[in-house]
Amino acid sequence: MERKPLIITGVAVAAVVVGGGALTYAMSGTESTTRLDKSTSVTVDGHKALSGETVTGRTSSKYSPLPWIGGDTSIVKCPALKAVAGTEVTCTAKDGDGKDLSIPVTVVKADASSITWKFERA
């Protein structure tokens, strides 16, 4: 019995598993750093803030980037996120079954030019 085809198959399977794991890890992150510029920022209570549209877009795209990460969502809506560390807001959405979903969003750190924030998956 020749072992070469078996070894090649084993190496190929291992490469697919490692690649899939790396892709899943890279795509599953919930933290994001965003520049605060004219197109992404607004003012809330005298503070720079990340616009609700930007928070909505990023949360919506990162909530379920692959079928096995997170769950299906639709109609994601988020308020503006003040660029102040510790600020918390809640985005709303519908899950795959049409039930209401709350997505907590928190500012990790912020400065005059960028904001680092994260959300929690249900």
GROMACS .gro file of C-alpha atoms in nm:
model
  122
    1MET     CA    1   0.000   0.000   0.000
    2GLU     CA    2   0.135   0.338  -0.099
    3ARG     CA    3   0.135   0.601   0.176
    4LYS     CA    4   0.206   0.910  -0.032
    5PRO     CA    5  -0.161   0.980  -0.129
    6LEU     CA    6  -0.264   0.932   0.235
    7ILE     CA    7   0.002   1.175   0.356
    8ILE     CA    8  -0.093   1.433   0.091
    9THR     CA    9  -0.460   1.404   0.190
   10GLY     CA   10  -0.372   1.444   0.559
   11VAL     CA   11  -0.162   1.755   0.489
   12ALA     CA   12  -0.439   1.905   0.273
   13VAL     CA   13  -0.703   1.844   0.542
   14ALA     CA   14  -0.476   1.996   0.808
   15ALA     CA   15  -0.414   2.304   0.588
   16VAL     CA   16  -0.789   2.354   0.537
   17VAL     CA   17  -0.857   2.322   0.910
   18VAL     CA   18  -0.578   2.563   1.006
   19GLY     CA   19  -0.683   2.808   0.733
   20GLY     CA   20  -1.047   2.789   0.840
   21GLY     CA   21  -0.950   2.843   1.202
   22ALA     CA   22  -0.736   3.144   1.114
   23LEU     CA   23  -1.014   3.292   0.901
   24THR     CA   24  -1.268   3.240   1.178
   25TYR     CA   25  -1.039   3.404   1.434
   26ALA     CA   26  -0.969   3.701   1.206
   27MET     CA   27  -1.334   3.755   1.120
   28SER     CA   28  -1.480   3.702   1.468
   29GLY     CA   29  -1.335   4.014   1.631
   30THR     CA   30  -1.582   4.255   1.785
   31GLU     CA   31  -1.341   4.542   1.854
   32SER     CA   32  -1.292   4.819   1.603
   33THR     CA   33  -1.084   5.137   1.584
   34THR     CA   34  -1.236   5.411   1.370
   35ARG     CA   35  -1.098   5.751   1.273
   36LEU     CA   36  -1.302   6.051   1.380
   37ASP     CA   37  -1.315   6.265   1.068
   38LYS     CA   38  -1.576   6.469   0.882
   39SER     CA   39  -1.741   6.163   0.731
   40THR     CA   40  -1.764   5.952   1.051
   41SER     CA   41  -1.807   6.196   1.338
   42VAL     CA   42  -2.085   6.406   1.486
   43THR     CA   43  -2.112   6.608   1.807
   44VAL     CA   44  -2.314   6.478   2.103
   45ASP     CA   45  -2.342   6.685   2.423
   46GLY     CA   46  -2.034   6.883   2.320
   47HIS     CA   47  -1.820   6.571   2.261
   48LYS     CA   48  -1.697   6.422   1.938
   49ALA     CA   49  -1.889   6.105   1.864
   50LEU     CA   50  -1.890   5.829   1.605
   51SER     CA   51  -2.202   5.868   1.393
   52GLY     CA   52  -2.483   5.619   1.438
   53GLU     CA   53  -2.458   5.531   1.069
   54THR     CA   54  -2.093   5.431   1.109
   55VAL     CA   55  -2.160   5.227   1.425
   56THR     CA   56  -2.457   5.061   1.254
   57GLY     CA   57  -2.261   4.970   0.940
   58ARG     CA   58  -1.961   4.827   1.122
   59THR     CA   59  -2.169   4.636   1.381
   60SER     CA   60  -2.396   4.496   1.111
   61SER     CA   61  -2.105   4.376   0.898
   62LYS     CA   62  -1.904   4.227   1.187
   63TYR     CA   63  -2.191   4.072   1.388
   64SER     CA   64  -2.222   3.768   1.164
   65PRO     CA   65  -1.938   3.777   0.908
   66LEU     CA   66  -1.942   3.399   0.856
   67PRO     CA   67  -2.236   3.157   0.894
   68TRP     CA   68  -2.087   2.995   1.206
   69ILE     CA   69  -2.006   3.328   1.382
   70GLY     CA   70  -2.293   3.506   1.554
   71GLY     CA   71  -2.644   3.475   1.424
   72ASP     CA   72  -2.831   3.629   1.136
   73THR     CA   73  -2.937   3.987   1.199
   74SER     CA   74  -3.136   4.244   1.012
   75ILE     CA   75  -3.253   4.602   1.061
   76VAL     CA   76  -2.955   4.695   1.282
   77LYS     CA   77  -2.985   5.048   1.425
   78CYS     CA   78  -2.733   5.219   1.650
   79PRO     CA   79  -2.718   5.564   1.811
   80ALA     CA   80  -2.411   5.789   1.793
   81LEU     CA   81  -2.128   5.674   2.020
   82LYS     CA   82  -1.956   5.948   2.225
   83ALA     CA   83  -1.578   5.937   2.200
   84VAL     CA   84  -1.537   5.901   2.577
   85ALA     CA   85  -1.389   5.584   2.728
   86GLY     CA   86  -1.654   5.381   2.908
   87THR     CA   87  -1.948   5.520   2.711
   88GLU     CA   88  -2.211   5.253   2.649
   89VAL     CA   89  -2.500   5.245   2.402
   90THR     CA   90  -2.729   4.969   2.281
   91CYS     CA   91  -2.790   4.888   1.917
   92THR     CA   92  -3.114   4.717   1.824
   93ALA     CA   93  -3.170   4.455   1.557
   94LYS     CA   94  -3.385   4.160   1.459
   95ASP     CA   95  -3.246   3.807   1.477
   96GLY     CA   96  -3.299   3.542   1.210
   97ASP     CA   97  -3.641   3.457   1.358
   98GLY     CA   98  -3.755   3.822   1.363
   99LYS     CA   99  -3.719   3.859   1.741
  100ASP     CA  100  -3.580   4.178   1.896
  101LEU     CA  101  -3.209   4.174   1.967
  102SER     CA  102  -3.004   4.414   2.182
  103ILE     CA  103  -2.635   4.461   2.103
  104PRO     CA  104  -2.434   4.638   2.376
  105VAL     CA  105  -2.159   4.868   2.244
  106THR     CA  106  -1.881   5.014   2.464
  107VAL     CA  107  -1.601   5.263   2.402
  108VAL     CA  108  -1.269   5.106   2.501
  109LYS     CA  109  -1.055   5.417   2.444
  110ALA     CA  110  -1.076   5.743   2.257
  111ASP     CA  111  -0.863   6.042   2.165
  112ALA     CA  112  -0.907   6.347   1.943
  113SER     CA  113  -0.862   6.154   1.619
  114SER     CA  114  -0.997   5.801   1.678
  115ILE     CA  115  -1.223   5.583   1.887
  116THR     CA  116  -1.176   5.216   1.979
  117TRP     CA  117  -1.501   5.041   2.058
  118LYS     CA  118  -1.644   4.691   2.081
  119PHE     CA  119  -1.979   4.518   2.079
  120GLU     CA  120  -2.105   4.201   2.244
  121ARG     CA  121  -2.267   3.916   2.051
  122ALA     CA  122  -2.579   3.764   2.202
   0.00000   0.00000   0.00000
